[in-house]
Coordinates of C-alpha atoms in Angstrom, one line a residue:
M1 CA 14.8 18.2 15.3
E2 CA 15.6 14.9 13.5
D3 CA 12.5 12.9 14.3
F4 CA 9.1 14.2 15.5
S5 CA 5.7 12.5 16.0
T6 CA 2.3 14.1 16.3
L7 CA -1.0 12.4 17.2
I8 CA -4.3 14.0 16.6
G9 CA -7.4 12.2 17.9
G10 CA -11.2 12.6 18.0
V11 CA -14.3 10.9 16.7
A12 CA -15.3 10.1 13.1
G13 CA -16.8 13.2 11.6
D14 CA -14.2 15.5 13.2
G15 CA -12.1 15.4 10.1
I16 CA -9.2 13.6 11.8
N17 CA -7.7 12.2 8.6
E18 CA -7.7 15.7 7.0
A19 CA -6.2 17.3 10.1
G20 CA -3.4 14.7 10.2
L21 CA -2.8 15.3 6.5
T22 CA -2.6 19.1 7.2
V23 CA 0.1 18.4 9.9
A24 CA 1.9 16.3 7.3
W25 CA 1.8 19.1 4.7
L26 CA 3.2 21.5 7.3
F27 CA 6.2 19.4 8.0
N28 CA 6.6 18.7 4.3
R29 CA 6.9 22.4 3.7
L30 CA 9.9 22.4 6.1
G31 CA 11.6 19.7 4.1
Y32 CA 10.8 16.7 6.4
R33 CA 10.0 13.2 5.1
I34 CA 6.6 12.0 6.2
Y35 CA 4.8 8.8 7.2
M36 CA 1.2 9.0 8.4
Y37 CA -0.7 6.1 9.9
Y38 CA -4.5 6.5 10.1
D39 CA -6.5 4.4 12.6
Y40 CA -10.2 4.3 12.5
P41 CA -13.1 1.9 13.4
S42 CA -15.8 0.8 10.9
L43 CA -18.1 3.7 11.8
I44 CA -19.4 6.6 9.8
R45 CA -19.7 8.8 13.0
G46 CA -18.4 8.3 16.5
G47 CA -15.8 5.8 17.7
H48 CA -12.2 6.8 18.2
N49 CA -10.2 8.0 15.2
Y50 CA -6.6 9.2 15.2
S51 CA -3.8 10.1 12.8
L52 CA -0.2 9.6 13.8
V53 CA 2.1 11.8 11.7
R54 CA 5.8 11.1 11.9
A55 CA 8.3 13.6 10.4
S56 CA 12.0 12.8 9.9
R57 CA 15.0 14.0 8.1
Q58 CA 15.4 10.6 6.5
K59 CA 12.9 8.6 4.5
I60 CA 10.6 6.6 6.8
G61 CA 7.8 4.0 6.4
A62 CA 6.7 3.2 9.9
H63 CA 5.4 5.0 13.0
R64 CA 6.8 5.1 16.6
D65 CA 4.7 4.5 19.7
Q66 CA 5.9 7.5 21.6
I67 CA 4.9 11.0 20.5
D68 CA 6.1 14.5 20.9
V69 CA 2.8 16.3 20.6
L70 CA -0.7 15.1 21.4
I71 CA -3.6 17.0 19.9
A72 CA -6.8 16.0 21.7
L73 CA -10.2 17.0 20.4
N74 CA -12.0 14.9 23.1
Q75 CA -11.3 13.3 26.5
E76 CA -11.0 9.8 25.0
T77 CA -8.0 10.8 23.0
V78 CA -6.1 11.8 26.2
E79 CA -7.2 8.6 28.0
K80 CA -6.3 6.3 25.1
H81 CA -2.9 7.8 24.3
K82 CA -1.5 9.3 27.5
D83 CA 0.9 6.3 27.7
R84 CA 2.5 7.4 24.5
L85 CA 3.6 10.7 26.1
K86 CA 7.2 11.3 27.1
D87 CA 8.2 13.6 29.9
S88 CA 9.2 16.1 27.2
S89 CA 5.9 15.8 25.3
F90 CA 3.3 18.6 24.9
V91 CA -0.5 18.3 24.8
I92 CA -2.8 20.6 23.0
Y93 CA -6.5 20.2 23.7
D94 CA -10.0 21.5 23.2
A95 CA -10.5 23.3 26.6
E96 CA -14.3 22.9 26.4
K97 CA -14.1 19.1 25.7
V98 CA -11.1 17.9 27.7
K99 CA -10.2 18.0 31.4
A100 CA -6.5 18.7 31.8
D101 CA -6.3 17.3 35.4
G102 CA -4.5 14.1 34.5
I103 CA -2.0 15.7 32.1
L104 CA 1.4 15.8 33.7
Q105 CA 3.2 17.1 30.7
K106 CA 3.2 20.7 29.5
S107 CA 0.0 21.6 27.8
C108 CA -2.3 24.3 26.6
G109 CA -6.1 24.4 26.3
I110 CA -7.6 26.3 23.4
P111 CA -11.3 27.5 23.8
V112 CA -12.2 26.1 20.4
T113 CA -16.0 26.3 20.8
R114 CA -15.9 29.9 21.9
I115 CA -13.6 30.9 19.1
L116 CA -15.8 29.2 16.5
L117 CA -18.9 30.9 18.0
E118 CA -17.4 34.3 18.0
A119 CA -16.2 33.9 14.4
G120 CA -19.5 32.4 13.2
A121 CA -17.6 29.4 12.0
L122 CA -18.8 25.8 11.3
P123 CA -17.9 23.1 13.9
I124 CA -15.7 21.3 11.3
M125 CA -13.4 24.4 11.5
K126 CA -12.3 23.3 14.9
N127 CA -9.4 21.6 13.1
S128 CA -8.1 24.8 11.6
C129 CA -8.3 26.4 15.0
I130 CA -6.4 23.8 16.9
L131 CA -3.9 23.4 14.1
G132 CA -3.2 27.1 14.4
A133 CA -2.3 26.4 18.0
F134 CA -0.2 23.4 17.0
C135 CA 1.9 25.6 14.6
K136 CA 2.6 28.1 17.4
V137 CA 3.5 25.2 19.8
V138 CA 6.1 23.6 17.4
G139 CA 7.5 26.9 16.1
I140 CA 6.1 26.8 12.6
D141 CA 5.7 30.3 11.2
W142 CA 2.2 31.5 10.7
L143 CA 2.9 32.2 7.0
V144 CA 3.6 28.5 6.4
L145 CA 0.2 27.5 7.9
E146 CA -1.5 30.3 5.9
D147 CA 0.0 29.0 2.7
V148 CA -1.0 25.4 3.4
L149 CA -4.6 26.4 4.2
K150 CA -4.8 28.5 1.1
K151 CA -3.7 25.6 -1.1
H152 CA -5.6 22.7 0.5
I153 CA -8.7 24.3 2.1
P154 CA -10.1 26.7 -0.5
K155 CA -13.7 26.5 0.8
M156 CA -14.6 29.3 3.3
L157 CA -10.9 30.2 3.4
E158 CA -11.2 33.5 5.3
Q159 CA -13.1 31.9 8.2
N160 CA -10.6 29.1 8.4
L161 CA -7.7 31.5 8.4
N162 CA -9.5 33.6 11.0
V163 CA -10.0 30.8 13.5
A164 CA -6.6 29.3 12.8
R165 CA -5.0 32.7 13.6
R166 CA -6.9 33.0 16.9
G167 CA -5.8 29.5 17.8
Y168 CA -2.2 30.4 16.9
D169 CA -2.3 33.6 19.1
Q170 CA -3.6 31.7 22.1
A171 CA -0.9 29.1 22.2
E172 CA 2.7 29.2 23.4
E173 CA 5.9 28.0 21.7
F174 CA 7.1 24.7 23.1
C175 CA 9.8 23.9 20.6
H176 CA 11.0 25.1 17.2
M177 CA 11.0 22.9 14.1
D178 CA 13.8 24.2 11.8
K179 CA 13.4 24.2 8.1
L180 CA 15.6 21.5 6.5
N181 CA 17.7 22.0 3.4
Q182 CA 15.6 19.4 1.5
E183 CA 13.1 19.9 -1.2
P184 CA 9.6 18.8 -0.3
H185 CA 8.2 15.6 -1.9
P186 CA 4.6 15.1 -2.8
I187 CA 2.6 13.3 -0.1
M188 CA 0.4 10.5 -1.3
T189 CA -1.2 7.2 -0.2
G190 CA -0.2 3.9 -1.7
N191 CA -3.6 3.7 -3.4
Q192 CA -2.9 7.0 -5.1
A193 CA 0.5 5.7 -6.2
I194 CA -1.1 2.5 -7.5
S195 CA -3.6 4.5 -9.5
L196 CA -0.9 6.7 -11.0
G197 CA 1.2 3.7 -11.9
L198 CA -1.7 2.0 -13.7
I199 CA -2.5 5.2 -15.5
K200 CA 1.1 5.6 -16.5
A201 CA 1.0 2.1 -18.1
G202 CA -2.0 2.9 -20.2
L203 CA -5.0 2.0 -18.1
G204 CA -8.2 2.5 -20.1
A205 CA -10.9 1.3 -17.6
Y206 CA -11.2 0.9 -13.9
V207 CA -14.0 -1.2 -12.5
A208 CA -14.7 -1.7 -8.8
Y209 CA -17.3 -2.2 -6.1
P210 CA -16.1 -0.2 -3.0
M211 CA -14.4 -2.3 -0.3
T212 CA -12.0 -0.9 2.3
P213 CA -9.1 -0.5 2.0
S214 CA -9.2 -0.4 -1.8
S215 CA -12.1 2.1 -2.1
S216 CA -10.0 5.2 -2.4
I217 CA -8.7 4.0 -5.7
L218 CA -12.2 4.1 -7.1
D219 CA -12.6 7.6 -5.7
F220 CA -9.2 8.7 -7.3
M221 CA -10.0 7.1 -10.6
A222 CA -13.4 8.7 -10.8
K223 CA -11.9 12.2 -10.1
S224 CA -9.2 11.6 -12.7
A225 CA -11.4 9.9 -15.4
E226 CA -11.9 12.9 -17.6
K227 CA -8.3 14.1 -17.4
F228 CA -6.8 10.8 -18.4
G229 CA -9.6 9.4 -20.5
I230 CA -10.4 6.5 -18.3
K231 CA -13.7 4.7 -18.2
V232 CA -14.7 4.3 -14.5
V233 CA -17.6 1.9 -13.6
H234 CA -19.1 1.0 -10.3
P235 CA -21.3 -2.2 -11.0
E236 CA -23.7 -3.9 -8.7
S237 CA -21.4 -6.6 -7.4
E238 CA -17.8 -7.9 -7.4
I239 CA -18.9 -10.7 -9.8
A240 CA -20.0 -8.1 -12.3
V241 CA -16.8 -6.2 -11.7
M242 CA -14.5 -9.0 -12.8
L243 CA -16.7 -10.0 -15.8
M244 CA -17.0 -6.4 -16.9
A245 CA -13.2 -5.9 -16.7
E246 CA -12.7 -9.0 -18.9
G247 CA -15.2 -7.6 -21.4
F248 CA -13.1 -4.5 -21.6
A249 CA -10.0 -6.6 -22.2
Y250 CA -11.8 -8.6 -24.9
A251 CA -12.4 -5.2 -26.6
G252 CA -8.7 -4.2 -26.3
V253 CA -9.1 -1.9 -23.3
K254 CA -6.5 -2.2 -20.5
A255 CA -8.6 -2.7 -17.4
A256 CA -8.0 -3.1 -13.7
V257 CA -10.3 -3.9 -10.7
G258 CA -9.9 -3.2 -7.0
T259 CA -11.2 -5.1 -4.0
S260 CA -10.3 -6.7 -0.7
G261 CA -10.5 -10.3 0.5
G262 CA -14.2 -10.6 0.8
G263 CA -14.9 -9.1 -2.5
F264 CA -12.2 -11.1 -4.2
C265 CA -13.9 -14.3 -3.0
L266 CA -16.7 -13.4 -5.4
M267 CA -14.3 -12.8 -8.2
T268 CA -12.6 -16.1 -8.2
E269 CA -14.8 -17.8 -10.8
G270 CA -14.2 -14.9 -13.1
L271 CA -10.5 -15.2 -12.3
S272 CA -10.6 -18.8 -13.6
L273 CA -12.3 -17.5 -16.7
A274 CA -9.4 -15.1 -17.2
G275 CA -7.0 -18.0 -16.8
M276 CA -8.7 -20.3 -19.4
A277 CA -9.7 -17.5 -21.8
E278 CA -6.2 -15.9 -21.5
M279 CA -7.8 -12.5 -20.6
P280 CA -5.3 -9.9 -19.3
V281 CA -6.7 -8.1 -16.2
V282 CA -5.1 -6.5 -13.2
I283 CA -6.6 -7.1 -9.7
V284 CA -5.6 -4.7 -6.9
M285 CA -6.2 -6.8 -3.8
A286 CA -5.8 -4.7 -0.7
Q287 CA -5.7 -6.9 2.4
R288 CA -7.5 -6.4 5.6
T289 CA -8.0 -8.5 8.7
G290 CA -10.1 -11.7 8.1
P291 CA -11.6 -14.2 7.9
S292 CA -15.0 -13.1 6.7
T293 CA -15.8 -9.5 7.6
G294 CA -13.0 -9.6 10.2
L295 CA -11.8 -6.1 11.1
P296 CA -13.0 -4.1 8.0
T297 CA -10.7 -1.1 8.6
Y298 CA -7.6 -2.8 10.0
T299 CA -4.6 -4.5 8.4
A300 CA -3.2 -8.0 7.8
Q301 CA -1.1 -10.0 5.4
G302 CA -3.3 -13.1 5.5
D303 CA -4.4 -13.5 1.9
L304 CA -1.1 -14.5 0.2
H305 CA -1.8 -18.2 -0.3
F306 CA -5.4 -17.4 -1.2
I307 CA -4.2 -15.2 -4.1
L308 CA -1.6 -17.8 -5.2
N309 CA -4.2 -20.5 -5.3
A310 CA -7.4 -18.8 -6.1
G311 CA -9.5 -20.2 -9.0
Q312 CA -10.1 -23.8 -10.1
G313 CA -7.6 -25.5 -12.3
E314 CA -4.0 -24.5 -13.2
F315 CA -3.0 -21.3 -14.9
P316 CA -0.2 -18.8 -14.6
R317 CA -0.5 -15.5 -12.8
F318 CA 1.7 -12.6 -11.7
V319 CA 1.7 -11.4 -8.1
V320 CA 3.6 -8.4 -6.7
A321 CA 3.4 -6.9 -3.2
P322 CA 4.6 -3.3 -3.0
G323 CA 6.1 -2.1 0.3
D324 CA 5.5 1.7 0.0
A325 CA 4.3 4.4 -2.4
E326 CA 7.4 4.2 -4.7
D327 CA 7.0 0.4 -5.0
A328 CA 3.2 0.8 -5.6
Y329 CA 3.7 3.3 -8.4
Y330 CA 6.4 1.3 -10.2
W331 CA 5.0 -2.2 -9.8
S332 CA 1.4 -1.4 -10.6
S333 CA 2.8 -0.3 -14.0
V334 CA 4.7 -3.5 -14.3
A335 CA 1.6 -5.5 -13.4
L336 CA -0.4 -3.9 -16.2
N337 CA 2.4 -4.5 -18.6
M338 CA 2.8 -8.2 -17.6
A339 CA -0.9 -8.8 -17.8
W340 CA -1.1 -7.7 -21.4
K341 CA 2.3 -9.0 -22.5
F342 CA 1.6 -12.5 -21.3
Q343 CA -2.3 -12.4 -21.3
V344 CA -2.5 -13.4 -17.6
P345 CA -4.3 -12.1 -14.5
A346 CA -1.9 -9.9 -12.5
F347 CA -2.2 -9.0 -8.9
V348 CA -1.1 -6.0 -7.0
L349 CA -1.3 -7.4 -3.5
S350 CA -1.4 -4.5 -1.1
D351 CA -2.6 -4.1 2.5
K352 CA -4.3 -1.5 4.6
I353 CA -1.0 0.1 5.6
V354 CA 0.4 0.5 2.1
S355 CA -3.0 1.4 0.6
E356 CA -4.1 4.1 3.1
S357 CA -0.9 5.4 4.8
Q358 CA 0.5 8.7 3.6
Y359 CA 4.1 8.7 2.3
S360 CA 6.6 11.2 1.1
F361 CA 6.8 10.1 -2.6
D362 CA 10.2 10.3 -4.2
R363 CA 9.4 10.3 -7.9
A364 CA 13.0 9.8 -9.0
A365 CA 13.5 6.8 -6.6
A366 CA 10.3 5.2 -7.9
G367 CA 11.5 5.1 -11.5
D368 CA 9.5 4.2 -14.5
A369 CA 8.6 0.7 -15.6
K370 CA 9.5 -0.4 -19.2
L371 CA 6.3 -0.1 -21.2
A372 CA 5.5 -3.3 -23.0
S373 CA 3.1 -3.6 -25.9
P374 CA 1.0 -6.7 -26.3
V375 CA 1.7 -9.1 -29.2
L376 CA -0.8 -8.2 -31.9
W377 CA -2.1 -10.2 -34.8
D378 CA -0.5 -9.3 -38.2
G379 CA -3.8 -9.5 -40.0
Q380 CA -2.6 -12.3 -42.3
G381 CA -4.8 -15.3 -43.1
L382 CA -7.4 -16.7 -40.7
Y383 CA -7.2 -15.5 -37.1
N384 CA -6.8 -18.1 -34.4
R385 CA -7.2 -16.6 -31.0
Y386 CA -5.2 -19.4 -29.3
S387 CA -2.5 -20.1 -31.9
Y388 CA 0.6 -21.9 -30.7
T389 CA 3.9 -19.9 -30.3
D390 CA 7.3 -20.5 -28.8
T391 CA 6.4 -18.4 -25.8
G392 CA 2.8 -19.7 -25.3
V393 CA 1.6 -16.1 -26.0
S394 CA -0.9 -15.9 -28.9
P395 CA -1.2 -12.7 -30.9
L396 CA -4.2 -10.6 -30.0
A397 CA -6.9 -9.2 -32.2
Y398 CA -9.9 -7.1 -31.1
P399 CA -13.3 -7.1 -32.6
P400 CA -14.5 -6.1 -35.1
Q401 CA -12.2 -7.5 -37.7
K402 CA -13.7 -7.9 -41.2
G403 CA -14.1 -11.5 -42.2
Q404 CA -12.7 -12.8 -38.9
V405 CA -14.3 -14.5 -35.9
I406 CA -12.6 -13.6 -32.6
K407 CA -13.4 -16.3 -30.0
S408 CA -13.0 -16.2 -26.3
D409 CA -13.8 -19.5 -24.6
S410 CA -14.1 -20.6 -21.0
Y411 CA -14.3 -24.2 -22.0
T412 CA -11.4 -26.3 -23.1
H413 CA -10.7 -25.2 -26.7
D414 CA -8.5 -25.7 -29.7
N415 CA -6.3 -23.0 -31.2
A416 CA -9.2 -21.3 -32.9
G417 CA -11.2 -21.1 -29.7
I418 CA -13.6 -23.9 -30.6
T419 CA -14.8 -25.9 -27.6
T420 CA -13.4 -29.4 -27.4
E421 CA -13.1 -32.4 -25.1
D422 CA -10.3 -34.0 -27.0
P423 CA -7.7 -35.4 -24.6
Q424 CA -4.7 -34.5 -26.8
I425 CA -5.9 -30.9 -27.3
T426 CA -6.7 -30.6 -23.6
R427 CA -3.1 -31.5 -22.8
V428 CA -1.6 -29.3 -25.5
M429 CA -3.6 -26.2 -24.4
S430 CA -2.6 -26.8 -20.7
D431 CA 1.0 -27.0 -21.8
K432 CA 0.5 -23.7 -23.7
R433 CA -0.7 -21.9 -20.6
Q434 CA 2.1 -23.2 -18.5
L435 CA 4.6 -22.1 -21.2
K436 CA 3.3 -18.6 -20.8
G437 CA 4.1 -18.8 -17.1
Q438 CA 7.6 -19.9 -17.9
S439 CA 8.0 -17.0 -20.4
L440 CA 6.8 -14.6 -17.7
A441 CA 9.3 -16.0 -15.2
R442 CA 12.1 -15.5 -17.7
D443 CA 11.1 -12.0 -18.4
L444 CA 11.1 -11.1 -14.7
E445 CA 14.8 -12.0 -14.5
G446 CA 15.4 -8.5 -15.8
Y447 CA 13.6 -6.9 -12.8
E448 CA 14.6 -6.4 -9.2
T449 CA 12.1 -8.8 -7.8
V450 CA 14.0 -9.2 -4.6
K451 CA 15.5 -6.1 -2.9
V452 CA 18.3 -6.0 -0.3
F453 CA 18.7 -3.2 2.2
G454 CA 20.7 -2.5 5.3
D455 CA 24.0 -4.3 5.8
E456 CA 24.4 -6.2 2.6
K457 CA 27.1 -8.4 4.2
G458 CA 25.1 -9.0 7.4
K459 CA 25.0 -12.6 8.6
T460 CA 21.5 -12.0 10.1
A461 CA 18.7 -11.0 7.8
L462 CA 15.1 -9.9 8.2
L463 CA 12.8 -11.4 5.5
C464 CA 9.7 -9.3 4.7
W465 CA 7.1 -8.5 2.1
G466 CA 4.5 -5.7 1.7
S467 CA 4.2 -2.9 4.2
N468 CA 6.8 -4.4 6.6
K469 CA 9.5 -3.0 4.3
G470 CA 9.7 0.3 6.1
V471 CA 9.8 -0.9 9.6
C472 CA 12.3 -3.6 8.8
M473 CA 14.6 -1.2 7.0
E474 CA 14.6 1.2 10.0
A475 CA 14.9 -1.5 12.7
S476 CA 17.8 -3.1 10.9
Q477 CA 20.0 0.0 11.4
K478 CA 20.2 -0.5 15.1
L479 CA 21.6 -4.1 14.9
G480 CA 23.4 -3.9 11.6
L481 CA 21.1 -6.4 9.9
K482 CA 20.4 -7.2 6.3
V483 CA 16.8 -6.8 5.0
I484 CA 15.5 -8.9 2.2
Q485 CA 12.2 -7.7 0.7
V486 CA 10.4 -10.2 -1.6
L487 CA 8.5 -8.0 -4.1
V488 CA 7.3 -10.5 -6.7
L489 CA 5.7 -13.5 -5.0
W490 CA 4.7 -15.3 -8.1
P491 CA 6.4 -16.5 -10.3
F492 CA 8.5 -17.1 -7.2
P493 CA 12.0 -15.5 -7.6
E494 CA 13.9 -18.5 -6.2
K495 CA 17.3 -17.8 -7.7
K496 CA 17.2 -14.1 -6.8
L497 CA 16.2 -14.9 -3.2
L498 CA 19.0 -17.4 -2.9
D499 CA 21.5 -14.8 -4.2
A500 CA 20.2 -12.4 -1.6
L501 CA 20.7 -15.0 1.1
Q502 CA 24.4 -15.5 0.3
G503 CA 26.3 -15.3 3.6
V504 CA 23.2 -15.2 5.8
E505 CA 23.4 -17.5 8.7
R506 CA 20.2 -16.5 10.5
L507 CA 17.0 -15.6 8.8
I508 CA 14.2 -13.9 10.7
D509 CA 10.8 -13.8 9.1
V510 CA 8.6 -10.7 9.8
E511 CA 4.9 -10.8 8.8
C512 CA 1.5 -9.5 9.8
N513 CA -0.3 -12.9 9.9
S514 CA -0.4 -15.8 12.3
T515 CA 0.9 -18.5 10.0
A516 CA 4.0 -17.0 8.5
Q517 CA 2.7 -17.2 5.0
L518 CA 5.8 -16.0 3.2
A519 CA 8.0 -18.4 5.2
R520 CA 5.6 -21.2 4.2
L521 CA 6.0 -20.2 0.6
C522 CA 9.7 -20.1 0.9
S523 CA 9.8 -23.6 2.4
I524 CA 8.2 -25.0 -0.7
F525 CA 11.5 -24.1 -2.4
G526 CA 13.6 -25.5 0.5
I527 CA 14.3 -22.1 2.1
K528 CA 13.8 -22.2 5.8
T529 CA 13.7 -19.5 8.5
H530 CA 15.2 -19.6 11.9
D531 CA 12.8 -17.2 13.7
R532 CA 9.4 -15.7 13.0
I533 CA 8.1 -12.4 14.3
L534 CA 4.4 -12.3 13.6
K535 CA 1.8 -9.6 14.4
Y536 CA -1.9 -10.3 13.8
D537 CA -4.0 -8.0 15.9
G538 CA -5.0 -5.8 13.0
R539 CA -2.4 -3.2 13.7
P540 CA 0.9 -2.7 11.9
F541 CA 4.3 -3.1 13.5
S542 CA 5.5 0.2 15.1
L543 CA 9.3 0.6 15.1
D544 CA 9.2 0.1 18.8
D545 CA 7.2 -3.2 18.4
L546 CA 9.8 -4.7 16.1
N547 CA 12.8 -3.4 18.0
S548 CA 11.4 -5.1 21.1
E549 CA 10.8 -8.4 19.4
L550 CA 14.3 -8.3 17.8
D551 CA 15.8 -7.7 21.3
R552 CA 13.7 -10.5 22.7
I553 CA 15.0 -13.1 20.3
G554 CA 18.6 -11.8 20.4
A555 CA 18.6 -10.8 16.8
G556 CA 22.1 -9.3 17.1
K557 CA 23.5 -12.8 17.8
I558 CA 24.2 -15.5 15.2
Q559 CA 22.5 -18.8 16.0
T560 CA 23.0 -22.3 14.5
G561 CA 22.3 -22.9 10.9
K562 CA 23.7 -21.8 7.5
I563 CA 21.7 -21.3 4.4
E564 CA 23.3 -23.1 1.5
A565 CA 21.9 -24.4 -1.8
G566 CA 18.4 -23.3 -0.8
R567 CA 18.3 -25.1 2.5
I568 CA 19.4 -24.4 6.0
Q569 CA 22.1 -26.8 7.1
A570 CA 22.4 -27.3 10.8

């Protein structure tokens, strides 16, 4: 089977995320490429949680609305998702929790509670039981499930295997998933990929106050701290987070912080300090629905202009928006490199979908960023922290240095870091900071800051950023469209975007916000879009969503307007 979707649903506390991940591991063993979307409310227990696991022969980065198998641990799962079922779908359910009267498709009920009681197993093991039934239903050999459980559920293994086998034996085969002639890839979230990319680039400290959807980076870093020699700190507030990271940077330790929009609001004064004091720091900003608390566990792309303009005054920054796990791994390394090479704040602008979705990670496709060492002081003469150079980047020195004073100043300062209000020096130091931004932009010319997918000669193109990469790439295949992904959002890659737009006569912007923030940014540079497809209900585009919208606007037809010299000519 080329493409197969499974949904497992229940309440928070049922282990729905882990159950979905187990389904992903099973298909991964068979050589399928995986994408898993996890949907959950902001509740510790209760509410409706579900994992939607899609397995495909090809690399994917989006889910489909219709499913092939529904695994229901409660009645609410059936009621909420029965419209996703096809005539050919199959339903597996907990027979003691779910009434099958309204299920028209083929189904089987598993007496989960009785099996657990007879086995003396804990309630959480219901997942192992019903996943055993799932393997029988989709024709996955028992030995594959046994191997997955041994690797990923080492605690109380024998009981888990026992209840899984009993679930397996009570189900019937509905279809057969063949093993593909493809090597499995690691499965990881975007947050895990960001973490590994930062570590690869030499991260020495990670500082964060937990905030969905960035929190799992803190968890990953804490678990990895000893192995990689990373200092991991959870301070009392986001204000302390940013200032502590800058303290690490002053001492010569490469540091990153993680947050979401609400937490980053508290960091903006510290961000301005980094701009003036020329402190290198990486900020992982994982977007969720706002404003204010918004939808704490759902997605959006509403913070782009906030990130571009955060902080008072003018100073350069680097902003990148990865679209999947491979992007996240590569560009988080680049972000740390750029922060230290040019002594600027660098943003990895993620969103809930990139951060928390599970992807098949192709290590070879991700590549490795070129590691860049910061410019260091040669130790000659008197050290001036903000000495003038042709690039605007001053050599770094870290305390203690015998006989030297290493200043770091939030006030307007001269080249030694001494506070001043002199108008001439004020202008010169402002020019120095802008020169760093220009040097950063030139350096980025050697990177693929804009990527083109699909029909490279297509006259209609989808413009996207962040997590919409996957859904745009797949939707483009149906209509033969070009896809243009803007990876680096600042310094804005104007020339590379114009090169990508060569031959395009219709540009369709696809974003998860209500104001078309990337389109607005492009318009500053004279690049206009013909159509905008916007989704802002907290949920990502499914492949079906986007296909429907493309059909609605007639995306396969060329409409008036041609993009030339950075402007659309009617």
